[in-house]
CSV table of C-alpha atoms and ligand atoms in Angstrom, one decimal:
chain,number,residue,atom,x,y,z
A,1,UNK,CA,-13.8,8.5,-28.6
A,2,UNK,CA,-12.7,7.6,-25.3
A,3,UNK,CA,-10.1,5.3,-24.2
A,4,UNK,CA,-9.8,1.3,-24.6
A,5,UNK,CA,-10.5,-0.5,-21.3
A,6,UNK,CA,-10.7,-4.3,-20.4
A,7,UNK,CA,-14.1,-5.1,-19.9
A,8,UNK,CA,-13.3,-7.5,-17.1
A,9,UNK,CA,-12.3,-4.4,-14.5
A,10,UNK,CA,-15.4,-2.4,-15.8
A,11,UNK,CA,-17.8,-3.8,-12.8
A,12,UNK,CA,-15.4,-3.6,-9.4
A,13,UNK,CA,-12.1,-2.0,-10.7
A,14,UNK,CA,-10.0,-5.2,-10.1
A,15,UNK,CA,-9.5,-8.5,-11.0
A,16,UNK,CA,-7.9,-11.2,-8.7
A,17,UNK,CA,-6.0,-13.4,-11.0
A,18,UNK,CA,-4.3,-17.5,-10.2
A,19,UNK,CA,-1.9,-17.1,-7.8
A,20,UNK,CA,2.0,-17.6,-9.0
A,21,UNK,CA,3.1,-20.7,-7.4
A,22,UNK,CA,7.0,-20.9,-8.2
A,23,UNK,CA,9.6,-19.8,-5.6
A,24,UNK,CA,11.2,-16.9,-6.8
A,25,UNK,CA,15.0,-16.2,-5.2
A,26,UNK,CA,14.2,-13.0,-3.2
A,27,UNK,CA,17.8,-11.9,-4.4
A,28,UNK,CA,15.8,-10.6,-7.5
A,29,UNK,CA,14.3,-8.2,-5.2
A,30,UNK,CA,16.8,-7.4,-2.1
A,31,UNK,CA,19.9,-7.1,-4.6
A,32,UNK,CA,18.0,-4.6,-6.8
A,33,UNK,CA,18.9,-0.8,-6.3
A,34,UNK,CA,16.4,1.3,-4.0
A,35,UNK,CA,15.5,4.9,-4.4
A,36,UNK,CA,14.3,7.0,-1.6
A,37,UNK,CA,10.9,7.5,-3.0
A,38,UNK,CA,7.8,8.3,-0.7
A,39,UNK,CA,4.4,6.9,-1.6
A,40,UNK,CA,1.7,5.6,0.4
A,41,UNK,CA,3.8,5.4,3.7
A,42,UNK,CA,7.2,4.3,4.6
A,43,UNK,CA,8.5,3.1,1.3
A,44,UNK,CA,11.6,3.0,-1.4
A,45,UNK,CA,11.5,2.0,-4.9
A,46,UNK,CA,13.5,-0.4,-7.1
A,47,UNK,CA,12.3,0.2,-11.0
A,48,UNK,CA,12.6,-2.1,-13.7
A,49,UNK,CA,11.4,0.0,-16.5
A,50,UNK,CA,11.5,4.1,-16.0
A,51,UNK,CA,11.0,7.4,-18.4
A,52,UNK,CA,14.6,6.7,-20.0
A,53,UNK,CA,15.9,3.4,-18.5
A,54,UNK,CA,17.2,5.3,-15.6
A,55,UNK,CA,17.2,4.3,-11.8
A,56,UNK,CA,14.7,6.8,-11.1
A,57,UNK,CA,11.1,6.6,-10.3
A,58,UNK,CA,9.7,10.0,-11.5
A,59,UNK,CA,6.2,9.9,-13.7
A,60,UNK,CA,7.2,10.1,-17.2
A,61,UNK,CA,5.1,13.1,-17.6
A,62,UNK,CA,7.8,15.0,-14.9
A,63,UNK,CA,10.1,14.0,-17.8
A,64,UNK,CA,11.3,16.3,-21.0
A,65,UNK,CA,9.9,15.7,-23.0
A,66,UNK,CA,6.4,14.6,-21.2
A,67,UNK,CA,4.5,11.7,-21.8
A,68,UNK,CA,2.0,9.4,-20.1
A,69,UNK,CA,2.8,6.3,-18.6
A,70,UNK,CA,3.9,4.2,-21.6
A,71,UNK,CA,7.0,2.7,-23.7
A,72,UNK,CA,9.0,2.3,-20.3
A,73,UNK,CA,12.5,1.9,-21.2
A,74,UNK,CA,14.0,-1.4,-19.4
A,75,UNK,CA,16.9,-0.9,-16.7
A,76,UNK,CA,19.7,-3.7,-18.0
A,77,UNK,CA,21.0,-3.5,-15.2
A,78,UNK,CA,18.3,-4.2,-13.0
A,79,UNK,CA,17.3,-6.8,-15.1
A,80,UNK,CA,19.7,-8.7,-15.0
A,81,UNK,CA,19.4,-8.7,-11.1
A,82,UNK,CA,15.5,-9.4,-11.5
A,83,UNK,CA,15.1,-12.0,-14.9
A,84,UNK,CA,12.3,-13.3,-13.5
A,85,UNK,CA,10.3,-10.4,-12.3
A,86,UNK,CA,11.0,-8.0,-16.0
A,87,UNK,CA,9.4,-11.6,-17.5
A,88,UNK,CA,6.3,-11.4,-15.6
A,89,UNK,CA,5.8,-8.0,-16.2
A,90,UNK,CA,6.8,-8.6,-20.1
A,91,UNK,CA,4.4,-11.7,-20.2
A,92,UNK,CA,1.1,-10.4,-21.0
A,93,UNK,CA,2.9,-8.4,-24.6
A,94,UNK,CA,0.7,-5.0,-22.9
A,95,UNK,CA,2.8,-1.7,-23.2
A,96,UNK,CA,4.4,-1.5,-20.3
A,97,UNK,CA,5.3,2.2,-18.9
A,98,UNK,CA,6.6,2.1,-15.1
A,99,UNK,CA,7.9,-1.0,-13.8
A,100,UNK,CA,9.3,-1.3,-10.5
A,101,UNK,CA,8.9,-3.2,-7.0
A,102,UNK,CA,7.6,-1.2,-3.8
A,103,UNK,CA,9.9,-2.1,-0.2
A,104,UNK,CA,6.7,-1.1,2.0
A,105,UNK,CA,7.7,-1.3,5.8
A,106,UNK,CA,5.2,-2.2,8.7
A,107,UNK,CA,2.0,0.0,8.6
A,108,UNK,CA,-1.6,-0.6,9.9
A,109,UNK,CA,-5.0,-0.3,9.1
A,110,UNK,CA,-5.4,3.1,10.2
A,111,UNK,CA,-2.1,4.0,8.5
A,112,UNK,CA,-3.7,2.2,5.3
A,113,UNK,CA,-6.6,3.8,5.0
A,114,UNK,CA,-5.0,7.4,5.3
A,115,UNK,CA,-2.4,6.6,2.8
A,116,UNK,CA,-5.4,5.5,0.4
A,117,UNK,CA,-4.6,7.0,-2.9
A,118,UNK,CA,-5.9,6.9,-6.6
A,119,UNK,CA,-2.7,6.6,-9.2
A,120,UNK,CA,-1.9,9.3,-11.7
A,121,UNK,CA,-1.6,6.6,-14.2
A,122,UNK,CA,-3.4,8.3,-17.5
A,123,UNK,CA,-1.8,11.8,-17.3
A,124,UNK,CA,-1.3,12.7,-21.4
A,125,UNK,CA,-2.1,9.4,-22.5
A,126,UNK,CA,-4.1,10.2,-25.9
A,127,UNK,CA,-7.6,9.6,-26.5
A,128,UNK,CA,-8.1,6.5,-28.3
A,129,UNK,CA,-5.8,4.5,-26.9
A,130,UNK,CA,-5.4,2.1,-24.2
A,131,UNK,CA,-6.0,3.3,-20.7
A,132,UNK,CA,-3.0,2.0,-18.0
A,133,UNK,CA,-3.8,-0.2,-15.7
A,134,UNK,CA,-1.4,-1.9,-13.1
A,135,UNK,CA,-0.2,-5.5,-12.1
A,136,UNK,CA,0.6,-6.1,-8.1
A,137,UNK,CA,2.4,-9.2,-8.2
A,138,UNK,CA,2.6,-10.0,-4.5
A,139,UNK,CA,6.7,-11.1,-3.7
A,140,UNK,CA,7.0,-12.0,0.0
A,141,UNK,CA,4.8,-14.1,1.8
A,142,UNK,CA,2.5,-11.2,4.0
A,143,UNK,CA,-0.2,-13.3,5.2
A,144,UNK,CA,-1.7,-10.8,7.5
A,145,UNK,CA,-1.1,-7.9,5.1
A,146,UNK,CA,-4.1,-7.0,3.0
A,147,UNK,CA,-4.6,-4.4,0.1
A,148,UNK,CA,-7.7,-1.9,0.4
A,149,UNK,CA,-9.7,-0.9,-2.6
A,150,UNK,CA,-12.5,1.8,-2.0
A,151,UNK,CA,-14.5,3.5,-4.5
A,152,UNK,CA,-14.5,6.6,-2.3
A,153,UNK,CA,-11.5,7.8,0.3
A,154,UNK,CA,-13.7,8.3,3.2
A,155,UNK,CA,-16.6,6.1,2.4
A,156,UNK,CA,-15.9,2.6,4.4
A,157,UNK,CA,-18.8,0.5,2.2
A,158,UNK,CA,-17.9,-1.5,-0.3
A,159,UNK,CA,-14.6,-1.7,0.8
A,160,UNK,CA,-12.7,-4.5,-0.6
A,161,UNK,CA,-9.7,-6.3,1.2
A,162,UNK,CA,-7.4,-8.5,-0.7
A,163,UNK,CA,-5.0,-10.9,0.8
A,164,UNK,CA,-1.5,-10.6,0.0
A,165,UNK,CA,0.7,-13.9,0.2
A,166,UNK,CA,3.3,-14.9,-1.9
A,167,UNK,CA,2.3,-15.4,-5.8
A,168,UNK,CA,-1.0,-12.9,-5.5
A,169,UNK,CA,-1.8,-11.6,-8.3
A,170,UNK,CA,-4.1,-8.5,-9.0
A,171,UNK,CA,-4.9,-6.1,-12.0
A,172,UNK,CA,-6.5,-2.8,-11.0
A,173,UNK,CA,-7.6,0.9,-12.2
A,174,UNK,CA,-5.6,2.6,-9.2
A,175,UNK,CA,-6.7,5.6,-11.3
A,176,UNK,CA,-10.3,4.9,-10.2
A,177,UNK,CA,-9.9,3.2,-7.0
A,178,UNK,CA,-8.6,4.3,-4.1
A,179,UNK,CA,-6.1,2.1,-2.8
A,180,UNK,CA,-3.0,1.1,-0.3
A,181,UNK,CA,-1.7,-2.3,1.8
A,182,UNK,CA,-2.1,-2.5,5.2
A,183,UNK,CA,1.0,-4.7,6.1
A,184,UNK,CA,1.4,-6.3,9.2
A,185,UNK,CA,4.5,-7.7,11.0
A,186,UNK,CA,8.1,-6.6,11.1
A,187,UNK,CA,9.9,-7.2,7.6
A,188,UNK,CA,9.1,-5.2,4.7
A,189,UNK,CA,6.7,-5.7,2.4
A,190,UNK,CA,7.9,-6.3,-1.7
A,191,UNK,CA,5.6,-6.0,-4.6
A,192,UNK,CA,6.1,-5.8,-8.1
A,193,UNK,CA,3.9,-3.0,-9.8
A,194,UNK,CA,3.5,-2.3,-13.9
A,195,UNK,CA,1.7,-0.2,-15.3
A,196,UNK,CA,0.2,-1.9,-18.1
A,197,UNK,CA,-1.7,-0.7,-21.3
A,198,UNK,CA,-5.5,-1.9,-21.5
A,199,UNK,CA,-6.1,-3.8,-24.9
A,200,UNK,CA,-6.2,-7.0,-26.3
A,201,UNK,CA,-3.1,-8.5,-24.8
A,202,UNK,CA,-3.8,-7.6,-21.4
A,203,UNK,CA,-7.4,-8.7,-21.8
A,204,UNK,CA,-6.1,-12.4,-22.9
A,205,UNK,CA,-4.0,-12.2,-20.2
A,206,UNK,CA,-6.5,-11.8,-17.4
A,207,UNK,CA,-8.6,-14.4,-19.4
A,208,UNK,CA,-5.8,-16.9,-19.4
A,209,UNK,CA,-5.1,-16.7,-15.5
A,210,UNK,CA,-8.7,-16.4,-14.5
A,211,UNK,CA,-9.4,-13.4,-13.4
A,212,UNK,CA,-12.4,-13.0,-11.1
A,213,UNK,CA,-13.6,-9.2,-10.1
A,214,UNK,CA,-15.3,-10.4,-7.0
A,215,UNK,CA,-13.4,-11.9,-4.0
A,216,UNK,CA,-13.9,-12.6,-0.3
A,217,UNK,CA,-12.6,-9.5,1.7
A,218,UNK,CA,-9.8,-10.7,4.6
A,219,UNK,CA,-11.9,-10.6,7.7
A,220,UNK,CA,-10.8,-7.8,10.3
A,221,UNK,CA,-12.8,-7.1,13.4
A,222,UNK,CA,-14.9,-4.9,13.3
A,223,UNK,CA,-13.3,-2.7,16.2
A,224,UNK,CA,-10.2,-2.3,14.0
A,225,UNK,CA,-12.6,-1.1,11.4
A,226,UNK,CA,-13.8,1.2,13.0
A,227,UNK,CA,-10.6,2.8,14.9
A,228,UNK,CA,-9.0,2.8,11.4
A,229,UNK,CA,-11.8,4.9,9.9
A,230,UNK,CA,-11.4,7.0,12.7
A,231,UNK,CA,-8.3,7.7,13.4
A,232,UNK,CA,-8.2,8.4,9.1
A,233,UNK,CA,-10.9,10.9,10.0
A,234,UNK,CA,-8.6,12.6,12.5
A,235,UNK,CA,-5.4,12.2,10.4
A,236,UNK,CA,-7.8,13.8,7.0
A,237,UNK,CA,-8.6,16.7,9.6
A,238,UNK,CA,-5.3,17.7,11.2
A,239,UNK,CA,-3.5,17.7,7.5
A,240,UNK,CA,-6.3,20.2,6.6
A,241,UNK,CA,-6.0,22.4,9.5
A,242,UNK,CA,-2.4,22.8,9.6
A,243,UNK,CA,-2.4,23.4,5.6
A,244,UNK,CA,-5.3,26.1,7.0
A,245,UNK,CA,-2.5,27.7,9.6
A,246,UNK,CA,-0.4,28.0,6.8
A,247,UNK,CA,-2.0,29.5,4.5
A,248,UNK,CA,-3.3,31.7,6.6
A,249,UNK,CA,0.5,32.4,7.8
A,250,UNK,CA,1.2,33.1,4.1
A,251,UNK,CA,-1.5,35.0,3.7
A,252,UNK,CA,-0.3,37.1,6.9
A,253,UNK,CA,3.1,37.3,5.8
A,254,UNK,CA,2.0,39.1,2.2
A,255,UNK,CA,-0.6,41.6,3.7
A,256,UNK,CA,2.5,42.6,6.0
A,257,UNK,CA,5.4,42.8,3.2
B,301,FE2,FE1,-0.8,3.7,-6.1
């Protein structure tokens, strides 16, 4: 049968929608609570919505008993802290499973592109039905910070790099692309994510901000570009050869018990 999606990601993955032009108080993001939660570099967690309205940031699926990333039951407390953030998320009428903004701290490219992940976003979710997506809504104003989209990990073509200033934005299958923010400067980075279900809502959604699924990448010279994808070459090959030592320890360690 195979699983709703919106039509307008089905090209490049993404859309780029209007950007949000009113001031938000940051209160709604500094005063909420943090977990300790490690994704894609230095980072904590502050959800809006989790598995069962707890402040917790666990995949539902992790949960008793499992489920995919859907029907996220809203924190009041953290609500209340964040009105305006749980109405943007609540505004397009999609199912909404994980909610929740992302403290990033400093990073760089080369940091980016080995924390380049694809999310686990569709995990149990049942044939037929919509397939998650998720909303970046961009909070502070990082105007040298840039999100990267690849198709592949390793593969630098086609790489797509988004600006991030205040009020950006984005939809994107971080199930299919490979993605992470390279954020530059010295305060952290905050972002609201949601995991949203694909259907009609969300489509009228993207439709009624204008959603494009092509945009200019941030320029970045092309020595940066290239020490990135090195250095994300050396980082790829050092994980692998110290998982290697320890396997082979293990494996040492059972031939001798
Ligand atoms: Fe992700």
């Amino acid at each position: 049968m195979g699983y709703i999606k919106s039509a307008a990601l089905e090209e490049t993955g993404y859309v780029v929608l209007d950007r949000y032009n009113t001031e938000i108080d940051p209160k709604e993001w500094l005063d909420l609570e943090y977990n300790d939660w490690k994704s894609s570099g230095d980072t904590r967690f502050a959800p809006l919505a989790s598995a069962f309205g707890e402040i917790e940031c666990n995949g539902f699926w992790n949960h008793k008993p499992p489920r995919t990333d859907k029907d996220g039951v809203w924190i009041p407390s953290q609500n209340a802290i964040a009105p305006t953030l749980t109405a943007r998320a609540q505004e397009p009428g999609a199912n909404v499973g994980r909610c929740r903004v992302i403290e990033l701290q400093p990073n760089t490219y080369a940091d980016c592109l080995y924390n380049l992940h694809q999310d686990d976003n569709n995990r149990l979710n049942p044939d037929g039905t919509g397939w998650v997506v998720r909303g970046f809504f961009n909070l502070t104003d990082d105007t040298d910070s840039y999100f990267v989209l690849r198709e592949n990990r390793t593969d630098p073509s086609g790489e797509v790099r988004i600006a991030l200033p205040a009020g950006a934005q984005l939809v994107i299958d971080t199930q299919r692309l490979w993605h992470a923010a390279a954020h530059y400067g010295t305060e952290p980075r905050y972002c609201l994510i949601t995991s949203w279900e694909s259907g009609p809502e969300l489509d009228a959604y993207i439709e009624k901000y204008h959603g494009v699924n092509h945009t200019e990448s941030v320029d970045v010279p092309q020595d940066v570009l290239d020490a990135g994808q090195a250095e994300q070459a050396r980082r790829i090959a050092a994980r692998a050869a110290a998982l290697a030592a320890r396997g082979q320890a293990e494996k040492l360690a059972m031939s001798e018990a």
